[in-house]
Amino acid sequence: MSAAPTRIYLDGNSLGPPAPGVKERLASFVTDEWDASLIGGWMGHGWWDMPTKLGDRLGALVGAAPGQVIVAESTTVVLYKLLVAALKLRPGRSWIVTEEGNFPTDRHIIDGIASQFGAEVEAVPADQIISSICDGTAVVCLTHINYRSGFRLDMAAITAAAHAKGAVVLWDLSHSTGAMDLYLDRDQVDLAVGCTYKFVNGGPGAPAFAYVAERHISTLAQPITGWIGHVDPFSMSEVFEPDPTIRRMLSGTPSVLGMVALEAALDTWDGVDLVALRARSVELTERFIALADERLVPLGFELVSPRNPDDRGSQVALRHEHAYGIIQAAIAAGVVGDYREPQLCRFGFAPKYNTIAEVDEAVDRIVSLVERGDHLLAAYAVKKKVT
Ligand SMILES: *Cc1c(COP(=O)(O)O)cnc(C)c1O
């Protein structure tokens, strides 16, 4: 190959690219805010209010009215805080229902909390979630879009079924936010967490968000009761009294640098029509699946994602016995997807920037590299730490 091939990025479901303007925004933050104002920046540049300001903007992406979303730590930590709080909303009930094959961090947090707080975990296949919810269920804790298959759970139906049995729901929106229209308020979701470095493009390790429905805020007791979640941090009181608003979800000093990059990303989301965005996402995944059926299945690939777009998020997984080598060879050919156990090639389609032409070109390149046998090269057999 002569010149390096143009990059086709189909991994925006794992880490989105930098937003236009983020470089300048970060540079100006360091010079004009941090260095210029130092401690005065908390009030002078509004750092103090960033968790809720950005939260409200993320709320617009998930169908939440202002005052219910806040930006805090990582998805993992926010999930921990919300799940403990959720259990406390249902004293006397001890079961947490989740999906078998949920994302590992979600499962580790669920299992860890169960052992710390004496709860029980029931992990079931997607089609058994609703029938598993019973009078002993405290929380139904699910990821909306399965990270492997891209299977999309029915948020409204599962939430209603949980409520019918008196349970609360906690949704993880990591693979949904920024890829589709969502309706947390309309669907009466209780609690949700989401990642901002995937389709939202907030940057590696960007802060996650928590959603707490208005009706729960004043009673929600999250377990990491630090001074920033106190009603009056600078009273320096030794007695914890939670902030009456969504700010009670905070614990310690938030990462302003992380929020500045996220803010630059959110500037690109203002006014985005989420229904049109979802339509675009469906168009991209439908096109990829049609081409995969025609050209990749004969080469040993098998579709793992749902065929019905209503059951699908914005990614497509294909199984192949040489999946790892294929992803490595594809990356060398400029098509960036990722590998997930077991034997899955995973391709994310970001409706914000991916195009149909990119889908076509990506399939062309994958067909060529498999026909040439590039994926069998020894160099592509060694597994890296990040796949
Ligand atoms: C990406 C993702 C996470 C990420 O958690 P971190 O705390 O940011 O590492 C968690 N849960 C799900 C379902 C994800 O897709």
CSV table of C-alpha atoms and ligand atoms in Angstrom, one decimal:
chain,number,residue,atom,x,y,z
A,1,MET,CA,0.0,0.0,0.0
A,2,SER,CA,1.4,3.4,-0.8
A,3,ALA,CA,-0.3,6.3,1.0
A,4,ALA,CA,-2.0,5.5,4.3
A,5,PRO,CA,-5.7,4.9,3.6
A,6,THR,CA,-8.2,7.5,4.8
A,7,ARG,CA,-9.5,6.6,8.3
A,8,ILE,CA,-13.1,5.3,8.6
A,9,TYR,CA,-13.9,5.4,12.3
A,10,LEU,CA,-16.5,2.8,13.3
A,11,ASP,CA,-15.7,2.9,17.0
A,12,GLY,CA,-17.4,6.0,18.2
A,13,ASN,CA,-19.5,3.8,20.4
A,14,SER,CA,-16.3,3.2,22.4
A,15,LEU,CA,-14.5,6.5,22.2
A,16,GLY,CA,-15.9,9.4,20.2
A,17,PRO,CA,-13.5,11.8,18.3
A,18,PRO,CA,-12.7,15.3,19.6
A,19,ALA,CA,-15.3,17.9,19.0
A,20,PRO,CA,-14.4,20.8,16.8
A,21,GLY,CA,-13.1,23.6,18.9
A,22,VAL,CA,-12.2,21.4,21.9
A,23,LYS,CA,-8.5,22.1,21.5
A,24,GLU,CA,-8.9,25.9,21.6
A,25,ARG,CA,-11.4,25.6,24.5
A,26,LEU,CA,-9.0,23.6,26.6
A,27,ALA,CA,-6.1,26.0,25.8
A,28,SER,CA,-8.2,29.0,26.6
A,29,PHE,CA,-9.4,27.4,29.8
A,30,VAL,CA,-5.8,26.9,31.1
A,31,THR,CA,-4.8,30.5,30.2
A,32,ASP,CA,-7.9,32.6,30.6
A,33,GLU,CA,-9.6,30.8,33.4
A,34,TRP,CA,-7.3,28.6,35.5
A,35,ASP,CA,-4.2,30.7,35.3
A,36,ALA,CA,-5.9,34.1,35.2
A,37,SER,CA,-8.4,33.5,38.0
A,38,LEU,CA,-7.1,30.6,40.0
A,39,ILE,CA,-9.5,30.0,43.0
A,40,GLY,CA,-11.7,32.8,41.8
A,41,GLY,CA,-12.6,30.6,38.8
A,42,TRP,CA,-15.1,28.6,40.8
A,43,MET,CA,-17.5,31.6,40.9
A,44,GLY,CA,-15.9,33.9,38.3
A,45,HIS,CA,-16.0,31.4,35.5
A,46,GLY,CA,-18.9,29.3,36.7
A,47,TRP,CA,-17.0,26.1,37.4
A,48,TRP,CA,-19.2,25.6,40.5
A,49,ASP,CA,-22.3,25.3,38.5
A,50,MET,CA,-20.9,23.2,35.7
A,51,PRO,CA,-22.1,19.8,36.9
A,52,THR,CA,-25.8,20.9,36.8
A,53,LYS,CA,-25.4,23.2,33.7
A,54,LEU,CA,-23.9,20.4,31.7
A,55,GLY,CA,-26.4,18.0,33.3
A,56,ASP,CA,-29.3,20.0,31.9
A,57,ARG,CA,-27.8,20.0,28.5
A,58,LEU,CA,-27.3,16.2,28.7
A,59,GLY,CA,-30.9,16.0,29.9
A,60,ALA,CA,-32.0,17.4,26.6
A,61,LEU,CA,-30.3,14.4,24.9
A,62,VAL,CA,-32.1,11.9,27.1
A,63,GLY,CA,-35.6,13.4,27.4
A,64,ALA,CA,-35.2,14.9,30.9
A,65,ALA,CA,-36.5,18.2,32.0
A,66,PRO,CA,-34.0,20.5,33.7
A,67,GLY,CA,-32.9,19.9,37.3
A,68,GLN,CA,-32.7,16.1,37.1
A,69,VAL,CA,-29.4,15.4,35.5
A,70,ILE,CA,-25.9,16.0,36.9
A,71,VAL,CA,-22.4,15.3,35.7
A,72,ALA,CA,-20.2,13.5,38.3
A,73,GLU,CA,-17.6,10.8,38.3
A,74,SER,CA,-17.2,7.8,36.0
A,75,THR,CA,-20.1,5.6,34.8
A,76,THR,CA,-18.8,2.9,37.2
A,77,VAL,CA,-18.8,5.2,40.3
A,78,VAL,CA,-22.1,6.9,39.4
A,79,LEU,CA,-23.7,3.5,38.9
A,80,TYR,CA,-22.5,2.5,42.4
A,81,LYS,CA,-24.0,5.6,43.9
A,82,LEU,CA,-27.3,5.2,42.2
A,83,LEU,CA,-27.7,1.5,42.8
A,84,VAL,CA,-27.1,1.8,46.5
A,85,ALA,CA,-29.6,4.7,46.6
A,86,ALA,CA,-32.1,2.7,44.6
A,87,LEU,CA,-32.0,-0.2,47.0
A,88,LYS,CA,-32.7,2.2,49.9
A,89,LEU,CA,-35.8,3.4,48.1
A,90,ARG,CA,-37.2,-0.1,48.5
A,91,PRO,CA,-36.4,-1.3,52.0
A,92,GLY,CA,-37.6,-4.8,52.7
A,93,ARG,CA,-37.0,-6.0,49.2
A,94,SER,CA,-33.7,-7.7,48.4
A,95,TRP,CA,-33.6,-8.7,44.7
A,96,ILE,CA,-31.7,-6.9,41.9
A,97,VAL,CA,-32.8,-8.1,38.5
A,98,THR,CA,-30.3,-7.6,35.6
A,99,GLU,CA,-29.5,-9.0,32.2
A,100,GLU,CA,-27.2,-11.9,31.7
A,101,GLY,CA,-24.3,-10.6,29.6
A,102,ASN,CA,-24.6,-7.1,31.0
A,103,PHE,CA,-21.4,-5.0,30.6
A,104,PRO,CA,-18.7,-6.3,33.1
A,105,THR,CA,-18.4,-3.1,35.2
A,106,ASP,CA,-22.2,-3.0,35.7
A,107,ARG,CA,-22.2,-6.6,36.7
A,108,HIS,CA,-19.2,-6.1,39.1
A,109,ILE,CA,-20.9,-3.2,40.7
A,110,ILE,CA,-24.2,-5.0,41.0
A,111,ASP,CA,-22.5,-8.1,42.5
A,112,GLY,CA,-20.3,-6.0,44.8
A,113,ILE,CA,-23.3,-4.0,46.2
A,114,ALA,CA,-25.3,-7.3,46.6
A,115,SER,CA,-22.5,-8.7,48.8
A,116,GLN,CA,-22.0,-5.4,50.7
A,117,PHE,CA,-25.7,-4.8,51.4
A,118,GLY,CA,-27.0,-8.3,51.6
A,119,ALA,CA,-29.0,-8.2,48.4
A,120,GLU,CA,-29.5,-11.0,45.8
A,121,VAL,CA,-28.9,-10.8,42.1
A,122,GLU,CA,-30.9,-12.4,39.4
A,123,ALA,CA,-29.2,-12.2,36.0
A,124,VAL,CA,-31.5,-13.4,33.2
A,125,PRO,CA,-31.6,-13.4,29.4
A,126,ALA,CA,-33.3,-10.4,27.8
A,127,ASP,CA,-36.6,-12.2,27.1
A,128,GLN,CA,-37.0,-13.2,30.7
A,129,ILE,CA,-36.5,-9.8,32.3
A,130,ILE,CA,-40.1,-8.9,32.7
A,131,SER,CA,-41.2,-12.3,34.0
A,132,SER,CA,-38.4,-12.3,36.6
A,133,ILE,CA,-39.6,-9.1,38.3
A,134,CYS,CA,-41.6,-9.9,41.4
A,135,ASP,CA,-42.8,-8.5,44.7
A,136,GLY,CA,-39.3,-9.1,46.2
A,137,THR,CA,-37.6,-7.1,43.4
A,138,ALA,CA,-36.1,-3.9,44.7
A,139,VAL,CA,-34.3,-2.7,41.6
A,140,VAL,CA,-34.2,-3.6,37.9
A,141,CYS,CA,-30.8,-2.5,36.8
A,142,LEU,CA,-30.2,-2.8,33.0
A,143,THR,CA,-28.1,-1.5,30.2
A,144,HIS,CA,-30.4,-0.2,27.4
A,145,ILE,CA,-28.2,-1.3,24.5
A,146,ASN,CA,-26.2,-4.4,25.0
A,147,TYR,CA,-22.5,-3.6,24.4
A,148,ARG,CA,-21.8,-6.8,22.5
A,149,SER,CA,-24.9,-7.5,20.4
A,150,GLY,CA,-26.3,-4.1,20.2
A,151,PHE,CA,-29.7,-5.5,21.3
A,152,ARG,CA,-32.0,-2.8,22.5
A,153,LEU,CA,-34.2,-3.4,25.5
A,154,ASP,CA,-37.7,-1.9,25.6
A,155,MET,CA,-37.2,0.8,28.1
A,156,ALA,CA,-40.9,1.9,28.4
A,157,ALA,CA,-42.3,-1.7,28.7
A,158,ILE,CA,-39.7,-2.9,31.2
A,159,THR,CA,-40.0,0.3,33.3
A,160,ALA,CA,-43.8,-0.1,33.4
A,161,ALA,CA,-43.5,-3.8,34.3
A,162,ALA,CA,-41.1,-3.0,37.2
A,163,HIS,CA,-43.4,-0.3,38.5
A,164,ALA,CA,-46.4,-2.6,38.4
A,165,LYS,CA,-44.5,-4.8,40.9
A,166,GLY,CA,-43.4,-1.9,43.0
A,167,ALA,CA,-39.7,-2.0,41.9
A,168,VAL,CA,-37.6,0.9,40.7
A,169,VAL,CA,-35.5,0.9,37.5
A,170,LEU,CA,-32.0,2.1,36.9
A,171,TRP,CA,-31.0,2.3,33.3
A,172,ASP,CA,-27.4,2.5,32.0
A,173,LEU,CA,-27.5,4.6,28.8
A,174,SER,CA,-23.8,4.3,27.9
A,175,HIS,CA,-24.5,3.1,24.3
A,176,SER,CA,-27.7,5.0,23.8
A,177,THR,CA,-26.9,8.7,24.6
A,178,GLY,CA,-26.1,10.6,21.5
A,179,ALA,CA,-27.2,7.8,19.2
A,180,MET,CA,-31.0,8.0,19.5
A,181,ASP,CA,-34.0,9.8,20.9
A,182,LEU,CA,-34.7,8.9,24.6
A,183,TYR,CA,-37.6,9.7,26.8
A,184,LEU,CA,-36.7,9.3,30.5
A,185,ASP,CA,-39.4,11.6,31.8
A,186,ARG,CA,-42.1,10.3,29.5
A,187,ASP,CA,-41.2,6.7,30.3
A,188,GLN,CA,-41.2,7.4,34.0
A,189,VAL,CA,-37.7,6.1,34.5
A,190,ASP,CA,-36.6,6.4,38.1
A,191,LEU,CA,-32.8,6.6,37.8
A,192,ALA,CA,-30.2,6.4,35.0
A,193,VAL,CA,-26.5,6.7,34.4
A,194,GLY,CA,-24.7,7.4,31.1
A,195,CYS,CA,-21.3,7.7,29.6
A,196,THR,CA,-20.2,10.9,27.8
A,197,TYR,CA,-17.1,9.7,26.0
A,198,LYS,CA,-18.9,7.4,23.5
A,199,PHE,CA,-21.4,8.9,21.1
A,200,VAL,CA,-21.4,12.2,23.0
A,201,ASN,CA,-17.6,12.7,22.2
A,202,GLY,CA,-16.7,14.2,25.6
A,203,GLY,CA,-13.1,12.8,25.6
A,204,PRO,CA,-11.3,9.8,27.1
A,205,GLY,CA,-12.6,9.3,30.6
A,206,ALA,CA,-15.1,12.2,30.3
A,207,PRO,CA,-17.3,12.5,33.4
A,208,ALA,CA,-20.5,10.4,33.4
A,209,PHE,CA,-24.0,11.7,34.2
A,210,ALA,CA,-26.7,10.7,36.7
A,211,TYR,CA,-30.4,11.1,36.1
A,212,VAL,CA,-32.7,11.2,39.1
A,213,ALA,CA,-36.4,11.7,38.5
A,214,GLU,CA,-37.7,14.8,40.2
A,215,ARG,CA,-40.0,12.7,42.4
A,216,HIS,CA,-37.1,10.9,44.0
A,217,ILE,CA,-34.6,13.7,44.4
A,218,SER,CA,-35.5,14.9,47.9
A,219,THR,CA,-35.4,11.4,49.4
A,220,LEU,CA,-32.5,9.9,47.5
A,221,ALA,CA,-29.6,8.9,49.7
A,222,GLN,CA,-26.5,8.1,47.8
A,223,PRO,CA,-23.7,6.4,49.7
A,224,ILE,CA,-20.7,8.7,49.0
A,225,THR,CA,-21.7,11.6,51.2
A,226,GLY,CA,-18.9,14.1,50.6
A,227,TRP,CA,-18.7,17.8,51.2
A,228,ILE,CA,-19.6,18.8,47.7
A,229,GLY,CA,-23.0,17.1,48.0
A,230,HIS,CA,-23.6,19.0,51.3
A,231,VAL,CA,-26.3,21.7,51.3
A,232,ASP,CA,-23.7,24.3,52.2
A,233,PRO,CA,-20.1,23.0,51.7
A,234,PHE,CA,-18.5,26.1,53.0
A,235,SER,CA,-20.3,26.1,56.2
A,236,MET,CA,-17.7,23.5,57.0
A,237,SER,CA,-20.2,21.7,59.1
A,238,GLU,CA,-19.2,18.3,60.5
A,239,VAL,CA,-22.7,17.1,60.2
A,240,PHE,CA,-23.8,15.9,56.7
A,241,GLU,CA,-26.9,17.4,55.4
A,242,PRO,CA,-27.6,16.7,51.7
A,243,ASP,CA,-28.3,19.4,49.2
A,244,PRO,CA,-32.0,19.4,48.4
A,245,THR,CA,-31.4,19.3,44.7
A,246,ILE,CA,-29.7,17.0,42.2
A,247,ARG,CA,-26.4,18.3,43.6
A,248,ARG,CA,-26.8,15.7,46.4
A,249,MET,CA,-25.4,13.3,43.8
A,250,LEU,CA,-22.0,15.0,44.0
A,251,SER,CA,-19.4,13.8,46.5
A,252,GLY,CA,-16.0,15.5,46.0
A,253,THR,CA,-14.6,18.3,43.9
A,254,PRO,CA,-15.6,17.6,40.3
A,255,SER,CA,-13.1,17.4,37.4
A,256,VAL,CA,-13.4,20.8,35.8
A,257,LEU,CA,-10.9,19.9,33.0
A,258,GLY,CA,-13.1,16.9,32.1
A,259,MET,CA,-16.2,19.1,32.2
A,260,VAL,CA,-14.6,21.8,29.9
A,261,ALA,CA,-13.9,19.2,27.2
A,262,LEU,CA,-17.4,17.8,27.6
A,263,GLU,CA,-18.9,21.3,27.4
A,264,ALA,CA,-17.1,21.8,24.0
A,265,ALA,CA,-18.7,18.6,22.8
A,266,LEU,CA,-22.1,19.6,24.1
A,267,ASP,CA,-21.8,22.8,22.1
A,268,THR,CA,-22.1,20.6,19.0
A,269,TRP,CA,-25.3,18.9,20.2
A,270,ASP,CA,-27.4,22.1,20.6
A,271,GLY,CA,-30.5,21.8,18.4
A,272,VAL,CA,-29.7,18.3,17.1
A,273,ASP,CA,-32.9,16.6,16.0
A,274,LEU,CA,-32.7,13.3,17.9
A,275,VAL,CA,-35.5,11.6,15.9
A,276,ALA,CA,-33.7,12.4,12.7
A,277,LEU,CA,-30.4,11.2,14.3
A,278,ARG,CA,-32.0,7.9,15.2
A,279,ALA,CA,-33.3,7.5,11.6
A,280,ARG,CA,-29.8,8.1,10.3
A,281,SER,CA,-28.4,5.5,12.7
A,282,VAL,CA,-30.9,3.0,11.5
A,283,GLU,CA,-30.0,3.8,7.9
A,284,LEU,CA,-26.3,3.2,8.6
A,285,THR,CA,-26.8,-0.1,10.4
A,286,GLU,CA,-29.3,-1.3,7.8
A,287,ARG,CA,-26.9,-0.6,5.0
A,288,PHE,CA,-24.0,-2.3,6.8
A,289,ILE,CA,-26.2,-5.4,7.5
A,290,ALA,CA,-27.4,-5.6,3.9
A,291,LEU,CA,-23.8,-5.5,2.7
A,292,ALA,CA,-22.6,-7.9,5.3
A,293,ASP,CA,-25.3,-10.4,4.2
A,294,GLU,CA,-24.3,-10.0,0.6
A,295,ARG,CA,-20.5,-9.9,0.9
A,296,LEU,CA,-19.2,-10.9,4.4
A,297,VAL,CA,-21.4,-13.9,5.3
A,298,PRO,CA,-19.9,-15.8,2.3
A,299,LEU,CA,-16.5,-15.1,3.9
A,300,GLY,CA,-17.4,-16.8,7.2
A,301,PHE,CA,-19.0,-13.9,9.1
A,302,GLU,CA,-22.2,-14.3,11.0
A,303,LEU,CA,-24.6,-11.6,12.1
A,304,VAL,CA,-25.0,-11.5,15.9
A,305,SER,CA,-27.0,-8.2,16.2
A,306,PRO,CA,-30.8,-8.1,15.8
A,307,ARG,CA,-32.1,-7.8,12.3
A,308,ASN,CA,-35.1,-5.7,13.4
A,309,PRO,CA,-33.9,-2.2,13.7
A,310,ASP,CA,-36.3,-1.5,16.5
A,311,ASP,CA,-34.4,-4.1,18.6
A,312,ARG,CA,-31.0,-2.6,17.7
A,313,GLY,CA,-28.8,0.2,18.9
A,314,SER,CA,-26.2,1.9,16.7
A,315,GLN,CA,-23.7,-0.9,16.4
A,316,VAL,CA,-23.4,-4.2,14.6
A,317,ALA,CA,-21.5,-7.2,15.8
A,318,LEU,CA,-20.4,-10.0,13.4
A,319,ARG,CA,-18.9,-13.2,14.6
A,320,HIS,CA,-15.9,-14.7,12.8
A,321,GLU,CA,-13.5,-17.4,13.8
A,322,HIS,CA,-10.6,-15.0,13.1
A,323,ALA,CA,-12.4,-11.9,14.5
A,324,TYR,CA,-9.3,-10.6,16.3
A,325,GLY,CA,-7.0,-10.8,13.3
A,326,ILE,CA,-9.7,-9.2,11.1
A,327,ILE,CA,-10.1,-6.2,13.4
A,328,GLN,CA,-6.3,-5.7,13.6
A,329,ALA,CA,-6.0,-6.0,9.8
A,330,ALA,CA,-9.0,-3.7,9.3
A,331,ILE,CA,-7.4,-1.1,11.6
A,332,ALA,CA,-4.2,-1.3,9.4
A,333,ALA,CA,-6.5,-0.8,6.4
A,334,GLY,CA,-8.0,2.3,8.0
A,335,VAL,CA,-11.3,0.8,9.2
A,336,VAL,CA,-11.4,1.2,12.9
A,337,GLY,CA,-13.8,-1.2,14.7
A,338,ASP,CA,-13.1,-3.2,17.8
A,339,TYR,CA,-12.9,-6.8,19.0
A,340,ARG,CA,-15.0,-8.2,21.8
A,341,GLU,CA,-15.0,-11.6,23.3
A,342,PRO,CA,-16.0,-14.1,22.0
A,343,GLN,CA,-14.9,-13.8,18.4
A,344,LEU,CA,-16.8,-10.7,17.7
A,345,CYS,CA,-16.0,-7.9,15.3
A,346,ARG,CA,-17.9,-4.9,16.6
A,347,PHE,CA,-18.6,-1.8,14.4
A,348,GLY,CA,-20.2,1.3,15.9
A,349,PHE,CA,-22.1,3.7,13.5
A,350,ALA,CA,-22.2,7.2,14.9
A,351,PRO,CA,-25.1,9.0,13.2
A,352,LYS,CA,-23.6,12.3,14.0
A,353,TYR,CA,-20.6,11.9,11.6
A,354,ASN,CA,-20.5,8.5,9.9
A,355,THR,CA,-21.8,8.4,6.3
A,356,ILE,CA,-23.3,5.8,4.0
A,357,ALA,CA,-20.2,6.2,1.7
A,358,GLU,CA,-18.0,5.2,4.7
A,359,VAL,CA,-20.1,2.1,5.3
A,360,ASP,CA,-19.7,1.0,1.7
A,361,GLU,CA,-16.0,1.7,1.7
A,362,ALA,CA,-15.5,-0.1,5.0
A,363,VAL,CA,-17.1,-3.2,3.7
A,364,ASP,CA,-15.0,-3.1,0.5
A,365,ARG,CA,-11.8,-2.9,2.6
A,366,ILE,CA,-12.9,-5.7,4.9
A,367,VAL,CA,-13.8,-8.0,1.9
A,368,SER,CA,-10.4,-7.2,0.3
A,369,LEU,CA,-8.3,-7.9,3.4
A,370,VAL,CA,-10.1,-11.2,4.1
A,371,GLU,CA,-9.7,-12.3,0.5
A,372,ARG,CA,-6.0,-11.5,0.7
A,373,GLY,CA,-5.6,-13.3,4.0
A,374,ASP,CA,-4.2,-10.3,5.8
A,375,HIS,CA,-6.1,-11.3,9.0
A,376,LEU,CA,-4.1,-14.4,9.3
A,377,LEU,CA,-0.7,-12.6,9.5
A,378,ALA,CA,1.2,-13.5,12.7
A,379,ALA,CA,1.5,-9.8,13.6
A,380,TYR,CA,-2.2,-9.6,14.1
A,381,ALA,CA,-2.5,-12.7,16.4
A,382,VAL,CA,-1.0,-11.1,19.5
A,383,LYS,CA,-3.7,-9.7,21.7
A,384,LYS,CA,-3.3,-6.2,23.1
A,385,LYS,CA,-4.5,-5.1,26.5
A,386,VAL,CA,-7.1,-2.8,24.9
A,387,THR,CA,-8.9,-4.6,22.2
B,1,LIG,C1,-18.7,2.1,28.4
B,1,LIG,C2,-19.6,1.6,29.5
B,1,LIG,C3,-19.2,1.8,30.8
B,1,LIG,C4,-18.0,2.5,31.1
B,1,LIG,O1,-17.7,2.7,32.5
B,1,LIG,P1,-16.5,3.6,33.0
B,1,LIG,O2,-16.7,3.8,34.4
B,1,LIG,O3,-16.4,4.8,32.1
B,1,LIG,O4,-15.2,2.8,32.7
B,1,LIG,C5,-20.0,1.3,31.8
B,1,LIG,N1,-21.2,0.6,31.5
B,1,LIG,C6,-21.5,0.3,30.2
B,1,LIG,C7,-22.8,-0.4,29.9
B,1,LIG,C8,-20.7,0.8,29.1
B,1,LIG,O5,-21.1,0.6,27.9
